[in-house]
XYZ file of N, CA and C in Angstrom:
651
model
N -83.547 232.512 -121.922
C -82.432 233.227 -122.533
C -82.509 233.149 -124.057
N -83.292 231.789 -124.766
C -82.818 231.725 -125.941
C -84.066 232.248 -126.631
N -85.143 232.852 -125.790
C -86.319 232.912 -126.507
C -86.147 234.662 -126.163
N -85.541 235.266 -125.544
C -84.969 236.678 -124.896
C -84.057 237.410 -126.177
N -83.381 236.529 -126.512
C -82.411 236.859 -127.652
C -82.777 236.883 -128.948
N -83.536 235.842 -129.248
C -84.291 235.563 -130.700
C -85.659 236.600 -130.658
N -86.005 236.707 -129.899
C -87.322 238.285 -130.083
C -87.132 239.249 -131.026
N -86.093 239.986 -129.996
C -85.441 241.238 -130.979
C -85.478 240.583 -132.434
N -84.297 239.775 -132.847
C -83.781 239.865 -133.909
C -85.021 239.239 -135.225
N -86.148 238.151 -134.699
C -87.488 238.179 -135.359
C -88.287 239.474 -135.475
N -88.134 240.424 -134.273
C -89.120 241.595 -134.626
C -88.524 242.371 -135.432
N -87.072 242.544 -135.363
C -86.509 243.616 -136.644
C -86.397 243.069 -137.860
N -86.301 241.572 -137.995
C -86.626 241.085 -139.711
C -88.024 241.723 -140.030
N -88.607 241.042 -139.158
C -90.445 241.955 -139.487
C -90.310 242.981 -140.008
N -90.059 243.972 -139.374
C -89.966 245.316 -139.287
C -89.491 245.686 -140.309
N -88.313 245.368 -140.324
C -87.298 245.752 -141.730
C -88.114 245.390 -142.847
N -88.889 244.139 -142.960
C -88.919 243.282 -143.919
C -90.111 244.246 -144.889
N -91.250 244.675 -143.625
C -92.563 245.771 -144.222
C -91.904 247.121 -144.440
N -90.889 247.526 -143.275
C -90.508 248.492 -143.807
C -90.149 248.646 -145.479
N -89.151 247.763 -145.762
C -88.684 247.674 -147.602
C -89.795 247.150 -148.408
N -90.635 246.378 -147.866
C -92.117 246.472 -149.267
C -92.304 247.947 -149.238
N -92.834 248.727 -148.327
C -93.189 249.622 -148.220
C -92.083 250.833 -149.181
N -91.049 251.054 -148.676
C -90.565 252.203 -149.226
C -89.763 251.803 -150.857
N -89.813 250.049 -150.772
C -90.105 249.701 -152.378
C -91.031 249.923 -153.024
N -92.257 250.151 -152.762
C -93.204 250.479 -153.357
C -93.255 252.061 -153.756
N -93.257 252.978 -152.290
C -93.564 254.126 -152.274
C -92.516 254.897 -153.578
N -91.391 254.110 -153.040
C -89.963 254.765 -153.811
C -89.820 254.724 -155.091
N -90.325 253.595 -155.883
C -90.390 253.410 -157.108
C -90.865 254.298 -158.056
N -92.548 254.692 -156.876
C -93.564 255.603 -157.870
C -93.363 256.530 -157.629
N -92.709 257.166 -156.392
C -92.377 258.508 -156.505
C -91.292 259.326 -157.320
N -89.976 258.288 -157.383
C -89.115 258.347 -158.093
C -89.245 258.025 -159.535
N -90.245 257.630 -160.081
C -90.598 257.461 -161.098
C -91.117 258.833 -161.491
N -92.111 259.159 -160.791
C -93.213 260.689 -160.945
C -91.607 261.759 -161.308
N -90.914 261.467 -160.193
C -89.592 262.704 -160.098
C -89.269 262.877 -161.050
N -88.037 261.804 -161.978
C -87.463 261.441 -162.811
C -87.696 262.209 -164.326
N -89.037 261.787 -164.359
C -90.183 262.659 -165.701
C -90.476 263.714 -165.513
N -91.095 264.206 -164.734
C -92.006 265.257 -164.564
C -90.872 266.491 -164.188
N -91.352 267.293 -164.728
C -91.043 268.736 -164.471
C -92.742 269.639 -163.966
N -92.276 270.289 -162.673
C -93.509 270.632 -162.479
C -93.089 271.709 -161.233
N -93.856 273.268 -160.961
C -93.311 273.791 -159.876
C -93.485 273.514 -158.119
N -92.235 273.716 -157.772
C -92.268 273.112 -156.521
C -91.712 271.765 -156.245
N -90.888 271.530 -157.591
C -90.869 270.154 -157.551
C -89.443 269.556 -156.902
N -88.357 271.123 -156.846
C -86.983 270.727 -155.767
C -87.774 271.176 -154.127
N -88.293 271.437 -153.912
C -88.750 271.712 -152.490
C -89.384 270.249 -152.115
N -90.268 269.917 -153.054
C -90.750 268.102 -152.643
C -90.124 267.404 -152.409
N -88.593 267.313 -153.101
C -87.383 266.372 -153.345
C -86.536 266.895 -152.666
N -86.423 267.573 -151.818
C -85.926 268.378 -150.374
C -86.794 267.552 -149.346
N -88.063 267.578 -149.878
C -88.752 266.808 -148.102
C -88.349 265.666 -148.178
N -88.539 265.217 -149.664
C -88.190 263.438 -149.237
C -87.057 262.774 -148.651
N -85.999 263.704 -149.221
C -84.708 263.772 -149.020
C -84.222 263.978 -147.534
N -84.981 264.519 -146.551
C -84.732 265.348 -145.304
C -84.604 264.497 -144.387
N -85.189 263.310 -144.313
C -85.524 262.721 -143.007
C -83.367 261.436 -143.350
N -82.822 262.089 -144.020
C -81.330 261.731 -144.263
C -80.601 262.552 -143.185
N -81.092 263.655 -142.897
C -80.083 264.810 -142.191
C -80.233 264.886 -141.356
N -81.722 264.533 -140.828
C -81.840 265.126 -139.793
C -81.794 264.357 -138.555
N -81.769 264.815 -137.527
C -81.349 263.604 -136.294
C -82.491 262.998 -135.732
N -81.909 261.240 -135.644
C -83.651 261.104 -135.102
C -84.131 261.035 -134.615
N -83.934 261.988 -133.121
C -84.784 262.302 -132.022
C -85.652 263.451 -133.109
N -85.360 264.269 -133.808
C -86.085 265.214 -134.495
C -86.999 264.335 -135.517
N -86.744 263.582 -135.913
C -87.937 262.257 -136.943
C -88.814 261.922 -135.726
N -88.458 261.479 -134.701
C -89.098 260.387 -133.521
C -90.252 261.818 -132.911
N -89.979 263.039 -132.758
C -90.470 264.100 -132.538
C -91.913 264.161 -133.516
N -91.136 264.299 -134.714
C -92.309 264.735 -135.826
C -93.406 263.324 -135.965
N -92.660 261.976 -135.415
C -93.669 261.162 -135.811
C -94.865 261.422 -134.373
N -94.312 261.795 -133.605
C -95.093 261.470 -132.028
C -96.247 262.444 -132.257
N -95.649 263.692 -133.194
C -96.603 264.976 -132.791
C -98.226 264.757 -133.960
N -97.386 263.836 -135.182
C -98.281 263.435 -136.255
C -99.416 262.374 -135.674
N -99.219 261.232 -135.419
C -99.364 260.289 -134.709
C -99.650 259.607 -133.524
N -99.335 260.413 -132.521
C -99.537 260.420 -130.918
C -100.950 260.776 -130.996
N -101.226 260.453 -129.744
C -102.796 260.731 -129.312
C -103.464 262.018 -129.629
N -102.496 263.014 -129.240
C -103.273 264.512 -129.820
C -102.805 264.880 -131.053
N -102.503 263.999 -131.827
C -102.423 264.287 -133.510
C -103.623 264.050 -134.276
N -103.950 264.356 -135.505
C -104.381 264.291 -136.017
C -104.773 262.962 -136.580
N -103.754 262.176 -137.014
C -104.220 260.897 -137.491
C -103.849 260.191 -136.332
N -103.194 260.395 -135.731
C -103.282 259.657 -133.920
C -104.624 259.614 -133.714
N -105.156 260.251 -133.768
C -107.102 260.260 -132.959
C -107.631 259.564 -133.662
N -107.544 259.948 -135.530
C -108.302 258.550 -136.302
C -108.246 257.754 -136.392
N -106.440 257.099 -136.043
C -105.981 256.005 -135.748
C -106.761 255.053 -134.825
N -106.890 255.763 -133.687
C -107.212 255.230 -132.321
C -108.625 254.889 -131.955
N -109.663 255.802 -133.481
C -110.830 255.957 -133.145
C -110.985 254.404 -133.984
N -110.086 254.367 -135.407
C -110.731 253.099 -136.282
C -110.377 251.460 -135.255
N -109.082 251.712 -134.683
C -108.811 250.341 -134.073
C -108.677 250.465 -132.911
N -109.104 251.335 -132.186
C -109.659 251.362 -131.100
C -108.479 250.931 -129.834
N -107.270 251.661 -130.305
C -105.856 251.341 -129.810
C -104.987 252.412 -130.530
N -104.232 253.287 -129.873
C -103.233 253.768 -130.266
C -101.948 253.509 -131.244
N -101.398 253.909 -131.984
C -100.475 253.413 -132.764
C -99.169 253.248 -131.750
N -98.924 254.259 -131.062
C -97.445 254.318 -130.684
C -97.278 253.274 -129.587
N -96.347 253.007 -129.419
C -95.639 251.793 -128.607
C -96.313 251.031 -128.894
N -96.521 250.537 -130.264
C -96.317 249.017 -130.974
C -95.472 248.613 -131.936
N -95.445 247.329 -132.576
C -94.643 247.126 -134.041
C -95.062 247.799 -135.010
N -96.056 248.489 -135.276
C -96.812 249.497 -136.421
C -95.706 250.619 -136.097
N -95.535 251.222 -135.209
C -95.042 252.391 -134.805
C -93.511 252.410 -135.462
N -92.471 251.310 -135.006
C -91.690 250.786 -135.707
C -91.459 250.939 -137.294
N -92.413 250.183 -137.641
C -92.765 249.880 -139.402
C -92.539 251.461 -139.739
N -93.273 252.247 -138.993
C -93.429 253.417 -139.728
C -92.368 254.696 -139.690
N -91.508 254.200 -138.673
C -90.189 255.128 -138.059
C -89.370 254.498 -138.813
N -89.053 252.905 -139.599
C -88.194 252.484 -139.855
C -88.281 253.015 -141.267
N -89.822 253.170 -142.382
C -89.918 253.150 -143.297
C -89.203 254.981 -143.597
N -89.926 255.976 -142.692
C -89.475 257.058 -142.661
C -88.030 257.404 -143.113
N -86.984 256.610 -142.146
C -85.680 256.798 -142.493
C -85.176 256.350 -143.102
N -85.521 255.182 -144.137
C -85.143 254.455 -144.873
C -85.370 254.730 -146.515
N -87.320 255.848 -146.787
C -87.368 256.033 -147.634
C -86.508 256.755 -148.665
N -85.598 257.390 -148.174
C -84.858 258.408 -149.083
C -83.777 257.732 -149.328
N -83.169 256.401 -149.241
C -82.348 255.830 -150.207
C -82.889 255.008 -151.049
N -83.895 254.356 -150.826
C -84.422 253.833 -151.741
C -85.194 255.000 -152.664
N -85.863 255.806 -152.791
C -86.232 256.714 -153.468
C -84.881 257.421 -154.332
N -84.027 257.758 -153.790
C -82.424 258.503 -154.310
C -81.907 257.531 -155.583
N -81.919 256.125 -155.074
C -81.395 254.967 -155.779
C -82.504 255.219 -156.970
N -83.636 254.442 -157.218
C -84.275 254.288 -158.350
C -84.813 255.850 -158.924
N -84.627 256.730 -158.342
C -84.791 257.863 -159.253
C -83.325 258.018 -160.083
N -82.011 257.627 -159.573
C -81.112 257.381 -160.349
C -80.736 256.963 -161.367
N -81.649 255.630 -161.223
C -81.511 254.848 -162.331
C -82.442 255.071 -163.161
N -84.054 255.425 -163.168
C -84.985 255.983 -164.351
C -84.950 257.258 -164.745
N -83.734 257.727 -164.271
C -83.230 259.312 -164.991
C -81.667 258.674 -166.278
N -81.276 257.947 -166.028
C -80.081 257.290 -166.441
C -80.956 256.351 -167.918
N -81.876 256.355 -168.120
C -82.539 255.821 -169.210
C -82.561 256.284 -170.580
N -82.176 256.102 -171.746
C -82.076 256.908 -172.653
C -83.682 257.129 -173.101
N -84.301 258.249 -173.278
C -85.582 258.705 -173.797
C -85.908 258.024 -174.638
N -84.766 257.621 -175.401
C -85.137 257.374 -177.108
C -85.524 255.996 -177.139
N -85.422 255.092 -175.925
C -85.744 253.466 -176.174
C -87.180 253.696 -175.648
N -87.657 254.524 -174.538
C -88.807 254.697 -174.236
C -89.632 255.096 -175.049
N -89.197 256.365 -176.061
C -90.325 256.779 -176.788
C -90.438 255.828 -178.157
N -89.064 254.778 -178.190
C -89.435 253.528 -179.498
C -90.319 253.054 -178.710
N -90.447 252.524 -177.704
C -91.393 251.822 -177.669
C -92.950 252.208 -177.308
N -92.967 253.367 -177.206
C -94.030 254.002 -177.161
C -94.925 254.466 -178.352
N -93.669 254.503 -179.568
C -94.258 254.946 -181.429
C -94.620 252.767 -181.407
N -94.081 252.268 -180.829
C -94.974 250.317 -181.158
C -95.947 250.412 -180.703
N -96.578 251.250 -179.939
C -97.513 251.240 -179.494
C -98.088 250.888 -177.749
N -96.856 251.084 -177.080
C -97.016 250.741 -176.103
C -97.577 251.430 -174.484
N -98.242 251.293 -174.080
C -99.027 252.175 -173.183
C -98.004 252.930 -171.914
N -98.653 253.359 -171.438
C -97.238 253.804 -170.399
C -96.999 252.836 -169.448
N -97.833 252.350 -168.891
C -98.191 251.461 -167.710
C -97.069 250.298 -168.363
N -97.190 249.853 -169.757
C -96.877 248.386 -169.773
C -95.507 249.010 -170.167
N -95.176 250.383 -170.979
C -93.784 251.048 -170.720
C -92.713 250.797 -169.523
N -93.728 251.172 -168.316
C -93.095 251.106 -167.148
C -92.712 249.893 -166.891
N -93.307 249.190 -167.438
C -93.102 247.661 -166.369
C -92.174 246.830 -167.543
N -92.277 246.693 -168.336
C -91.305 246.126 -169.607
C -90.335 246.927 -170.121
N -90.317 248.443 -169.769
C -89.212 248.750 -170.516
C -88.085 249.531 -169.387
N -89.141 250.299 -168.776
C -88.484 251.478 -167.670
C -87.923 250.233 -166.017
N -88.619 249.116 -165.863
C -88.393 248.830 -164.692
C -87.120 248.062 -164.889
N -87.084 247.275 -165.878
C -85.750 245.876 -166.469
C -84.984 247.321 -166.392
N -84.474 248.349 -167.008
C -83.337 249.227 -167.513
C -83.147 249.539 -165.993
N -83.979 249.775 -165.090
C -83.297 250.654 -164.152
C -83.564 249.409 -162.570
N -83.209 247.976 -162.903
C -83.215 247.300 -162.541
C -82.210 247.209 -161.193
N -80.875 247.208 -161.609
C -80.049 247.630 -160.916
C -80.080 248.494 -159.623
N -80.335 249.938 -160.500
C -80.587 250.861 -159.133
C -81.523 250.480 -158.131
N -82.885 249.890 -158.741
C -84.004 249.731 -157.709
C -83.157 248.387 -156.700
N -82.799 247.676 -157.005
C -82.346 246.347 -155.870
C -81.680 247.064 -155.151
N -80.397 247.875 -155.493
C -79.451 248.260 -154.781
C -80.087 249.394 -153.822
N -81.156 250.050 -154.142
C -82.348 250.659 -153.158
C -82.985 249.903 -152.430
N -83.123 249.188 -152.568
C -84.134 248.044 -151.898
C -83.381 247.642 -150.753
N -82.538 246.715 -151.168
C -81.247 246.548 -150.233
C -80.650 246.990 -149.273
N -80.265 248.696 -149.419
C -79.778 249.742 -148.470
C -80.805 250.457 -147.369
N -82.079 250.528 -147.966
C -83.184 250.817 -147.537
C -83.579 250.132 -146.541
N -83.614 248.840 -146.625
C -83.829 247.583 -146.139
C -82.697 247.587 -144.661
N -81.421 247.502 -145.401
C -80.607 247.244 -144.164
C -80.682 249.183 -143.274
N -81.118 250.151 -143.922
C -81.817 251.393 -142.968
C -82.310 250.960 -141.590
N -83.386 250.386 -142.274
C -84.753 249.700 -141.719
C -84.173 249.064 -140.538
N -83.395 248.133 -140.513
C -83.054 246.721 -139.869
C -81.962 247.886 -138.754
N -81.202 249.041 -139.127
C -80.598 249.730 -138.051
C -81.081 250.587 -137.729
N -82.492 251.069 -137.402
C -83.080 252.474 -137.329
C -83.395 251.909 -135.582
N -82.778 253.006 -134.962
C -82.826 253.224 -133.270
C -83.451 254.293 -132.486
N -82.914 255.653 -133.039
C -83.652 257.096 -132.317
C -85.310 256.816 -132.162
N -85.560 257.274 -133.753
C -87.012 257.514 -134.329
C -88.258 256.026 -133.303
N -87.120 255.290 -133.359
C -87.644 253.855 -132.992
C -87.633 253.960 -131.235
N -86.957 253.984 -131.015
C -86.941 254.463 -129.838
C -88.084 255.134 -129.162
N -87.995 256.597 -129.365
C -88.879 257.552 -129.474
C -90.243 257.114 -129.468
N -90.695 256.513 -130.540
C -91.790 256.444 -131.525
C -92.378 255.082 -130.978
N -92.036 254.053 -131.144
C -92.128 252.912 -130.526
C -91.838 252.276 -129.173
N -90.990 253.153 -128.526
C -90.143 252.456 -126.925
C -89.506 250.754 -127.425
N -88.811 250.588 -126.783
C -88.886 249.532 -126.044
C -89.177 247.981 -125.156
N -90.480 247.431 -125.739
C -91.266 246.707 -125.063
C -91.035 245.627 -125.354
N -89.894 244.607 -124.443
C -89.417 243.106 -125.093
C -90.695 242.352 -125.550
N -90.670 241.322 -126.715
C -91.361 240.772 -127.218
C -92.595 241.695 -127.819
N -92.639 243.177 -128.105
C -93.415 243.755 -128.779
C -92.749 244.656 -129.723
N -91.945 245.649 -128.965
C -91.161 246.966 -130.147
C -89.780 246.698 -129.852
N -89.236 245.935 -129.027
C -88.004 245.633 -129.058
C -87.140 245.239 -129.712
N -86.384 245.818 -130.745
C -85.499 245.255 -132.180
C -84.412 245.219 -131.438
N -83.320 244.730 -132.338
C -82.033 244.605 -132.219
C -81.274 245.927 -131.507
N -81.071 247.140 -132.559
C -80.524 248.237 -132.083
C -80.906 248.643 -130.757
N -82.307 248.906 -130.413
C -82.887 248.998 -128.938
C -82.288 248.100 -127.751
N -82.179 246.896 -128.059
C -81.658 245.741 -127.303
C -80.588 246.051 -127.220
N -79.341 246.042 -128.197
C -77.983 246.269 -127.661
C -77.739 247.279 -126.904
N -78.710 248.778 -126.880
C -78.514 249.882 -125.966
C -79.281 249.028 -125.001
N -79.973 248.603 -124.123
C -80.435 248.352 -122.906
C -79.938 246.972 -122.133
N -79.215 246.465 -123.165
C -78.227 245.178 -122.626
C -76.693 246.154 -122.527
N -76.453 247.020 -123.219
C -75.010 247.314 -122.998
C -75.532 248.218 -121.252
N -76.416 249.357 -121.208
C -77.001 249.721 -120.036
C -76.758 249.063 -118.819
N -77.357 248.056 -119.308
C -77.588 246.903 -118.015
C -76.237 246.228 -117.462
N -75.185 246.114 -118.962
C -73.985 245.390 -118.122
C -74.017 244.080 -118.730
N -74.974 244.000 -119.835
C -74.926 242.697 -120.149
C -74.069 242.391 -121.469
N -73.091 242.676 -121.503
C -72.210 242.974 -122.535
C -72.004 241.684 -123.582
N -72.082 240.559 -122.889
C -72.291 239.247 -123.576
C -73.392 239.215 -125.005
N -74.392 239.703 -124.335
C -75.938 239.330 -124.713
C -75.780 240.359 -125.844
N -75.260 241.631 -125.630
C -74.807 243.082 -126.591
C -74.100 242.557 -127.614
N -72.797 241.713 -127.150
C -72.089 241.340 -128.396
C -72.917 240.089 -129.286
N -73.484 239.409 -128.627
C -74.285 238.596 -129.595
C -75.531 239.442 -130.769
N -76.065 240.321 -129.935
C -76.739 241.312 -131.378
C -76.017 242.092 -132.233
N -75.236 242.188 -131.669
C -73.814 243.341 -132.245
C -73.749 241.817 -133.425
N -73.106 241.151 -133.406
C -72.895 240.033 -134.186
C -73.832 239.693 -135.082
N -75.199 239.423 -134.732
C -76.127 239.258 -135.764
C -76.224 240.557 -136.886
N -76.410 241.648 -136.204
C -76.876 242.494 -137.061
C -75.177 242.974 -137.980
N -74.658 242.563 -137.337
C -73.150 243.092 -138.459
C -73.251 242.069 -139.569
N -73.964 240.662 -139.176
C -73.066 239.323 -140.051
C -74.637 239.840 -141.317
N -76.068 240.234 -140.543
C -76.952 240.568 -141.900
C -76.995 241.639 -142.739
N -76.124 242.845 -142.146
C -76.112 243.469 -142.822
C -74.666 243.355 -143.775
N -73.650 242.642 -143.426
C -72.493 242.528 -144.248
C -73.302 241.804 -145.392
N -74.169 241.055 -145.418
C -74.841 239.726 -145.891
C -75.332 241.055 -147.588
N -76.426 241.892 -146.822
C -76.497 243.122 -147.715
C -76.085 243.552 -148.608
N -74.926 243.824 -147.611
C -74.195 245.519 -148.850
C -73.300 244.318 -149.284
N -72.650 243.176 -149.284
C -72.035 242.074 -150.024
C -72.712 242.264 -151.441
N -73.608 241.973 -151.382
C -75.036 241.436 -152.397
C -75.150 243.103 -153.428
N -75.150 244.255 -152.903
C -74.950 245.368 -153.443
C -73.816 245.747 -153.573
N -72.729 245.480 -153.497
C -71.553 245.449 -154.194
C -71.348 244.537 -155.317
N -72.239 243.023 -155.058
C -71.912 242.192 -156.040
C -72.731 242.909 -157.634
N -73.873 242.964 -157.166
C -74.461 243.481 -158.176
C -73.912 244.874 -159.243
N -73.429 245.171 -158.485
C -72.629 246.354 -159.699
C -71.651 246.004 -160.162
């Protein structure tokens, strides 16, 4: 029972945990690229990134299966390099969780490196400063704020993402089985006990969260 219960909630820290390196990373530089650049086509890009917010996620869990699944495209290269399918594992997960999660973290820190005044960037750019070391000493400290509070929300995405996960990953105790999955197949089952105990974890980590992103502002 106690090794039944603690699964889930270790595989969705995982999960969550690569998910937010991941769409911390992705989100930063894309929202960085956004922020600056003027270039055509560039509200239709920031429409896609933006999309996987609206849309429902049997329709995400769809688009990942058709990308990804065996008769996809990178499904086959997938399967050819490791010699194993992606879907119905914790990879599958990582990548359904990162999906729905990227567009607040991306929303957040493009917020905040648009909110930058030009004029401290381009002082420090007449000192002589490169862009790279711009970014990281001048542009990342100023828009500090937004990126955590992305990180954070993104993160707790991650830690509640069910459809796509579902879909994309199934089910499989002690392999793709997270929290959200678990409370639907324990509430199913009748096991309403076992439901309110994940119900409980995942409310007390994500209050834990958005606490921490409220404090910060």
């Amino acid at each position: 029972m106690t090794a039944d219960f603690w699964s889930p909630v270790r595989l969705s820290i995982q999960v969550a945990g690569l998910a937010g390196i991941l769409v911390f990373i992705l989100g930063i530089f894309l929202a960085r690229i956004m922020a600056k650049k003027q270039f055509r086509g560039k509200v239709l890009l920031e429409t896609a990134f933006l999309l996987p917010l609206v849309l429902p996620p049997s329709v995400v869990g769809f688009l990942l299966i058709v990308i990804f699944g065996k008769n996809g495209t990178l499904g086959e290269f997938i399967e050819k390099v490791f010699n194993q399918p992606l879907m119905f594992t914790w990879w599958a997960a990582v990548i359904a969780s990162t999906v729905v999660a990227f567009p607040l973290m991306y929303q957040s820190a493009k917020t905040g490196f648009e909110g930058i005044d030009e004029e401290i960037e381009n002082a420090a750019r007449v000192d002589g400063a490169g862009e790279w070391r711009l970014f990281l000493l001048v542009s990342l400290p100023l828009a500090v704020k937004s990126i955590i509070t992305g990180a954070i929300l993104s993160s707790a995405r991650a830690l509640g993402e069910f459809g796509a996960t579902l879909m994309f990953a199934g089910n499989i105790p002690g392999q793709t089985q997270t929290i959200p999955t678990a409370i639907y197949i324990a509430m199913d089952s009748g096991n309403m006990t076992l439901a309110w105990l994940w119900v409980g974890v995942i409310i007390a980590i994500s209050f834990i969260m958005l606490f921490v992103v409220t404090y910060i502002k």
